[in-house]
Coordinates of C-alpha atoms in Angstrom, one line a residue:
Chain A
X1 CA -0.5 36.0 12.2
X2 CA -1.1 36.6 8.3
X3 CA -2.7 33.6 6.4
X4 CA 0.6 32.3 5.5
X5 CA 1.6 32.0 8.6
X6 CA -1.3 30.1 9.7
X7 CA -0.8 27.7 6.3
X8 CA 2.7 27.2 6.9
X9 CA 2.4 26.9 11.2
X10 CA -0.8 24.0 9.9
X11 CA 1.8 22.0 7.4
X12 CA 4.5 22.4 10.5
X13 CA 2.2 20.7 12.6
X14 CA 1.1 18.0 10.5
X15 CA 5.2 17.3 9.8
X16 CA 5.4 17.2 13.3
X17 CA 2.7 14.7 13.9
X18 CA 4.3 12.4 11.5
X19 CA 7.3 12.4 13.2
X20 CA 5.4 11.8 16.8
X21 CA 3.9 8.6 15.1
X22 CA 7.1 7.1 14.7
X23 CA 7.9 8.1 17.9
X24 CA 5.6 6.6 19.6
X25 CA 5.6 3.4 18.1
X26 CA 9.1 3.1 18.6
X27 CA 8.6 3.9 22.8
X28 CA 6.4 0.7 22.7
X29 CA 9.6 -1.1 21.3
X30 CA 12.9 -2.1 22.8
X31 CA 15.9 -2.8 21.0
X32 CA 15.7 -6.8 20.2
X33 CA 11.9 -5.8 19.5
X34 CA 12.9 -3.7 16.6
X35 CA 14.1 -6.4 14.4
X36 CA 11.0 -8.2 14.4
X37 CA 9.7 -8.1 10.8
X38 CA 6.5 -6.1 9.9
X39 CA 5.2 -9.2 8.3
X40 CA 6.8 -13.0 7.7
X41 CA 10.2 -12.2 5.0
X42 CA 9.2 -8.7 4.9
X43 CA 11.5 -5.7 6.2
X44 CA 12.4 -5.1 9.6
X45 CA 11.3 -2.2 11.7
X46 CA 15.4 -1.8 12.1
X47 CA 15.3 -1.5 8.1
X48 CA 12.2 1.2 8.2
X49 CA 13.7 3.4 10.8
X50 CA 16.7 3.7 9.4
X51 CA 14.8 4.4 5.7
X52 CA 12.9 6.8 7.5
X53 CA 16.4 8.3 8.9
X54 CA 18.4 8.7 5.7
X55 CA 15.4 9.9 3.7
X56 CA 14.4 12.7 6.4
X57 CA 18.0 13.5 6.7
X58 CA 18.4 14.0 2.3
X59 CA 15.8 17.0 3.2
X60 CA 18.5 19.1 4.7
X61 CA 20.2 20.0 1.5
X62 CA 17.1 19.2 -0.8
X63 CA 15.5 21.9 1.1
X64 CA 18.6 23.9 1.2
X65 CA 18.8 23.7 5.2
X66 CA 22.1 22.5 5.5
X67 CA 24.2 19.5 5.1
X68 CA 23.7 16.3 5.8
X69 CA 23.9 14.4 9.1
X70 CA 24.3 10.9 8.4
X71 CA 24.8 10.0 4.1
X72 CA 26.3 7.1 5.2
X73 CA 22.5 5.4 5.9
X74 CA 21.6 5.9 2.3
X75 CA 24.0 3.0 1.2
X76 CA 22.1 0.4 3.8
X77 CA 18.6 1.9 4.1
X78 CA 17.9 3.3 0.5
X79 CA 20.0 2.0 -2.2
X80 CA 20.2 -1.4 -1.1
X81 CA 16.9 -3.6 0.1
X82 CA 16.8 -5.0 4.0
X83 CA 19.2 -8.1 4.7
X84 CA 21.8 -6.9 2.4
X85 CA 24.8 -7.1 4.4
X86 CA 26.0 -9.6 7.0
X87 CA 26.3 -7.1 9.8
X88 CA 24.0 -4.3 10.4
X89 CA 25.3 -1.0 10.1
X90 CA 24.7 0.7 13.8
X91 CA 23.3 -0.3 16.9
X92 CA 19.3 -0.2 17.4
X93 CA 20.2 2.1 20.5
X94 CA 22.7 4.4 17.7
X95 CA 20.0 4.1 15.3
X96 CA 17.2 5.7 17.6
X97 CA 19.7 8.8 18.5
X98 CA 20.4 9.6 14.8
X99 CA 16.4 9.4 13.8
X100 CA 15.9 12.0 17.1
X101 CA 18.8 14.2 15.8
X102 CA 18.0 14.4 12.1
X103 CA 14.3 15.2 13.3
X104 CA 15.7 17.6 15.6
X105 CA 17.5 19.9 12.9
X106 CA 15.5 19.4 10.7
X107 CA 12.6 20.9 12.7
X108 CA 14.9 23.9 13.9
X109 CA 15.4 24.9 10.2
X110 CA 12.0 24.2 9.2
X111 CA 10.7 26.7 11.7
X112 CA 13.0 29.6 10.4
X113 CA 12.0 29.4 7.0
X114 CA 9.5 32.3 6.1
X115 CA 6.3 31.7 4.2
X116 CA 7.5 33.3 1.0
X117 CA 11.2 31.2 1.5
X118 CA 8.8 28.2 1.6
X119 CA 7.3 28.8 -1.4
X120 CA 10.7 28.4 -3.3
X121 CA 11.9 25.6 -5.4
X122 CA 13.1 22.7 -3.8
X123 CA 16.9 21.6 -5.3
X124 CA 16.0 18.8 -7.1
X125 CA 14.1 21.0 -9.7
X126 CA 15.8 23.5 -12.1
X127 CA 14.9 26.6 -12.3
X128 CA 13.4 26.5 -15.7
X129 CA 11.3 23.3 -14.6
X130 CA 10.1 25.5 -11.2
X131 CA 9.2 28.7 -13.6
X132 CA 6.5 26.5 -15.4
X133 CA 5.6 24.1 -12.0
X134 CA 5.8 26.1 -9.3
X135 CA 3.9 23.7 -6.8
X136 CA 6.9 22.0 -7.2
X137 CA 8.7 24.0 -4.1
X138 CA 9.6 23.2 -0.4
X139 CA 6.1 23.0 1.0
X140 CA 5.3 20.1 -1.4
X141 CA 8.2 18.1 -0.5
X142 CA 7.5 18.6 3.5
X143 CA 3.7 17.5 2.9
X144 CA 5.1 14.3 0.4
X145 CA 7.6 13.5 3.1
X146 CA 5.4 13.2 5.7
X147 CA 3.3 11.0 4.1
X148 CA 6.1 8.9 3.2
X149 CA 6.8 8.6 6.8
X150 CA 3.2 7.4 7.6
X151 CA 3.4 5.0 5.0
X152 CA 5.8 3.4 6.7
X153 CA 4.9 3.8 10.3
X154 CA 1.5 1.7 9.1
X155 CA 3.8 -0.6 8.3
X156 CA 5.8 -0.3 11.7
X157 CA 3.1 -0.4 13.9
X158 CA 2.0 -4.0 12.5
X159 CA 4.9 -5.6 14.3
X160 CA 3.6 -4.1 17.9
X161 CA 3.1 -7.2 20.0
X162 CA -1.0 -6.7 20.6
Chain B
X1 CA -1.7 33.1 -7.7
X2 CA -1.1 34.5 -4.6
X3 CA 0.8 32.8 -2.0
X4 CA -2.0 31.4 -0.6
X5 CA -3.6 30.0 -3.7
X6 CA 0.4 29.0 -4.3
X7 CA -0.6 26.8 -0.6
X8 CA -3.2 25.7 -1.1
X9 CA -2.7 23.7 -4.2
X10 CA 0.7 22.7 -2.5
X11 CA -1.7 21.0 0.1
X12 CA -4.3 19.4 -2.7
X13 CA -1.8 18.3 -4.7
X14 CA -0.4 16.3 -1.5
X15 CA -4.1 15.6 -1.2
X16 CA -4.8 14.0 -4.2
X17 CA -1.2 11.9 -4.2
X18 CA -3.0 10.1 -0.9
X19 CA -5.8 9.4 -3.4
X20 CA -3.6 8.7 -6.1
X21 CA -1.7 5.7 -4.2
X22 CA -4.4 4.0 -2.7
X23 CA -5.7 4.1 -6.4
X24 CA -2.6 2.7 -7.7
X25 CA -2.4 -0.1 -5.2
X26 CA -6.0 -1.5 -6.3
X27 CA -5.8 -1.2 -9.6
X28 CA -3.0 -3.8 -9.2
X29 CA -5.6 -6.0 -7.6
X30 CA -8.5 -8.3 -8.6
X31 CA -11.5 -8.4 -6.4
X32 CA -10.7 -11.8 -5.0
X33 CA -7.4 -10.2 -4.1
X34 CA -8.5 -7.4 -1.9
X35 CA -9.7 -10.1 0.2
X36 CA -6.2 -10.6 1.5
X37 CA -4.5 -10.1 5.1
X38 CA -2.1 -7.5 4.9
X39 CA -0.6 -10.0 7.0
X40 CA -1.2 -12.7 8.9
X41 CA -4.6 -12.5 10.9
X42 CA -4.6 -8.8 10.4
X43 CA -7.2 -6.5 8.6
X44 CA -7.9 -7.6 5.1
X45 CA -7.5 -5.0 2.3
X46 CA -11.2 -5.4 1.4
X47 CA -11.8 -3.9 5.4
X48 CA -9.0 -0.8 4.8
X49 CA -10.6 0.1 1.7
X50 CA -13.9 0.7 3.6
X51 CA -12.0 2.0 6.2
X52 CA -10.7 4.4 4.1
X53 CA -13.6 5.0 2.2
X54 CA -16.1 6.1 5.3
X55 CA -13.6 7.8 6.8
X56 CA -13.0 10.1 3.8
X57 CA -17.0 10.4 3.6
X58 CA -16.7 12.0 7.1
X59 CA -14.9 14.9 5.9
X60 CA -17.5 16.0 3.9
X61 CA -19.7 17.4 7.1
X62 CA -16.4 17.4 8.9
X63 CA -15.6 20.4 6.4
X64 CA -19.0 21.6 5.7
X65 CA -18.8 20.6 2.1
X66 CA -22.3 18.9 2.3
X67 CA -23.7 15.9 3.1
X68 CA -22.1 12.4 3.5
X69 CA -22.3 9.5 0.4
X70 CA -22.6 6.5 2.3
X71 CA -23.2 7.0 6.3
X72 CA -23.8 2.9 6.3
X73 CA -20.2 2.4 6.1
X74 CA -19.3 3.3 9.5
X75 CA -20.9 0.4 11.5
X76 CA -18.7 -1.9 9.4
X77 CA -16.1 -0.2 8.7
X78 CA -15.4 2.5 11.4
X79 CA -17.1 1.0 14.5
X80 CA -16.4 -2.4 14.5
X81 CA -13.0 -4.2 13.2
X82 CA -12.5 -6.8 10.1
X83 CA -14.7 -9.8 10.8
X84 CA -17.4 -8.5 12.9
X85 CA -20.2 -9.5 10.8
X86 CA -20.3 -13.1 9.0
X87 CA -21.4 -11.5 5.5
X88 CA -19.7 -8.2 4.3
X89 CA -21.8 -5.4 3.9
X90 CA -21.1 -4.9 0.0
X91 CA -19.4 -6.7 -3.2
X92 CA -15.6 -5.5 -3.9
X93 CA -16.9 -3.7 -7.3
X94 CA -19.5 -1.8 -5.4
X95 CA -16.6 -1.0 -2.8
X96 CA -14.4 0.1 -5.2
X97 CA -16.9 2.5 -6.6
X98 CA -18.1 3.7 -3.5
X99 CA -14.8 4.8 -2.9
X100 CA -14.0 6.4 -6.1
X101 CA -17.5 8.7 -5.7
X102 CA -16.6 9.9 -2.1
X103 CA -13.3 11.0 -3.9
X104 CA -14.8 12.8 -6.6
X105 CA -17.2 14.4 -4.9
X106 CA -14.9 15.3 -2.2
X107 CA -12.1 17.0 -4.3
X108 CA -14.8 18.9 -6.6
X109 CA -15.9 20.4 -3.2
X110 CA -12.3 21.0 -2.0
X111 CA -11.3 22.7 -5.0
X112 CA -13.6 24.9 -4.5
X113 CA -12.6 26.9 -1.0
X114 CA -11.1 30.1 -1.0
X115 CA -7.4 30.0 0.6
X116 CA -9.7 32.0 3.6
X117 CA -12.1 29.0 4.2
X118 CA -9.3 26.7 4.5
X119 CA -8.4 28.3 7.7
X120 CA -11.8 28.5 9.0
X121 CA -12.6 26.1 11.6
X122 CA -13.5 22.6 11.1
X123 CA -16.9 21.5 12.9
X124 CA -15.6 19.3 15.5
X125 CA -13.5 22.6 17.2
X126 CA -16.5 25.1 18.8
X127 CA -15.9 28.5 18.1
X128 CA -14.5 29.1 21.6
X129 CA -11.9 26.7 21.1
X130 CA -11.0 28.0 17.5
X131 CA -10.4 31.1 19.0
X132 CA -7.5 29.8 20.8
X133 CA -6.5 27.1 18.7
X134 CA -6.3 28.5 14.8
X135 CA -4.2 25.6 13.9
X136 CA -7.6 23.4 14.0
X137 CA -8.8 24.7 10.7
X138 CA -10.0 22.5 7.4
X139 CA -6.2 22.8 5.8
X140 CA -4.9 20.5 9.2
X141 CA -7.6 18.0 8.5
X142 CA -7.4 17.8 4.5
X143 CA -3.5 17.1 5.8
X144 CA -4.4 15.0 8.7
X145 CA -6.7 12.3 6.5
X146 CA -4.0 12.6 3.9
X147 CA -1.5 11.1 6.4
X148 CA -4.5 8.5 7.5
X149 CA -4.6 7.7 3.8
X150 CA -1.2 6.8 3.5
X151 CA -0.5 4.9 6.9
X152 CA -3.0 2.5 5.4
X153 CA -1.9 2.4 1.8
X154 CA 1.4 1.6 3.4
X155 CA -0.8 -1.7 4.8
X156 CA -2.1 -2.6 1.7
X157 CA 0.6 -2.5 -0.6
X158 CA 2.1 -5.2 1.7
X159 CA -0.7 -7.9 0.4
X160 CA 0.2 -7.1 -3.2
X161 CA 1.8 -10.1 -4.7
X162 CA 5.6 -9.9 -4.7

């Protein structure tokens, strides 16, 4: 293996463990247990997972892997805030499957890309921008959104029964 | 810059955004604030800080970068939860600078590797073991503590007034 592959095989893994996190909390939940709030009139876990859903799944064409699986979460999970509609949009049970398969192509692209492939621009920065910044490429958005996804599985975790 | 320089900032930048947040979120705080639950009967803000702070010092002889700032931060802050001890171990201001020091020195230190070292080993994996495993070099931890960072920024934020 060169040294970019071990870099790029060492960011896979800490993408990976993000994704495990959530995973795991979720195992300790059932379904009724996932719309307990993380704190008193803050979001629900529901709310969080399905954030977590629609923003992983926007990395498929911002990383040029594809289209989308589900841009119909962005409307209830990231332009609007939790509670926002009377009825939730899925079922917790629907909601879980869609998390596991945006993960899951997401994660089969990922590990085709080749080090110099993820050292290219990510498509929300032109290709002027990206001549001048070029830290600004798919690698930095894979390490941002994993920490965006621990951010919010710190937050997840707090509504485990203890 | 090579590819691997082009990594390796890639990975400090995400490195120093973990930083960058938990600075954010304080600065938004007065001392008497940090006192705060993160929600109700769970670890005050005051406790992740330290949390955060000792376990950030770890990674300087985690990484071989030298020695630590402030070893007396672990009893409180790593060993024991929020509460253990009727009297805090030190002010919020002294807290907040401790914290701001074991960042500083840390990322002078980090900036400093060669894209090389950053696949060396870290020194909790024996040599034997790093043999087998490459994936347990510094780059996994720097991305590891960044995801730490974040999961408990996540916390934090949630005590901000609304």
């Amino acid at each position: 293996m060169t040294s970019e592959d071990l870099m790029v095989g060492t960011a896979l893994g800490a993408w990976k463990q993000s994704v495990a996190q959530v995973d795991k909390t979720l195992a300790a939940l059932s379904d009724a247990e996932l719309q307990a709030e993380i704190a008193p009139g803050r979001n629900r876990i529901y709310y969080l997972l399905g954030h977590l859903t629609a923003v992983n799944d926007r990395l498929l064409p911002l990383l040029r892997l594809g289209d989308r699986l589900h841009p119909e979460l962005d409307e209830p999970f990231i332009a609007n805030p939790d509670r926002t509609f009377a009825k939730d949009p899925l079922e917790p049970s629907a909601l879980r499957s869609a998390w596991s398969e945006v993960n899951g192509k997401l994660l089969a692209a990922l590990e085709k890309l080749r080090p110099e492939e993820w050292l290219e621009r990510h498509d929300a920065v032109s290709v002027e921008d990206f001549a001048k910044e070029p830290l600004r490429n798919r690698l930095a958005v894979l390490l941002s959104r994993a920490q965006h996804t621990m951010l919010h599985e710190g937050q997840m975790r707090l509504a485990k029964p203890r």
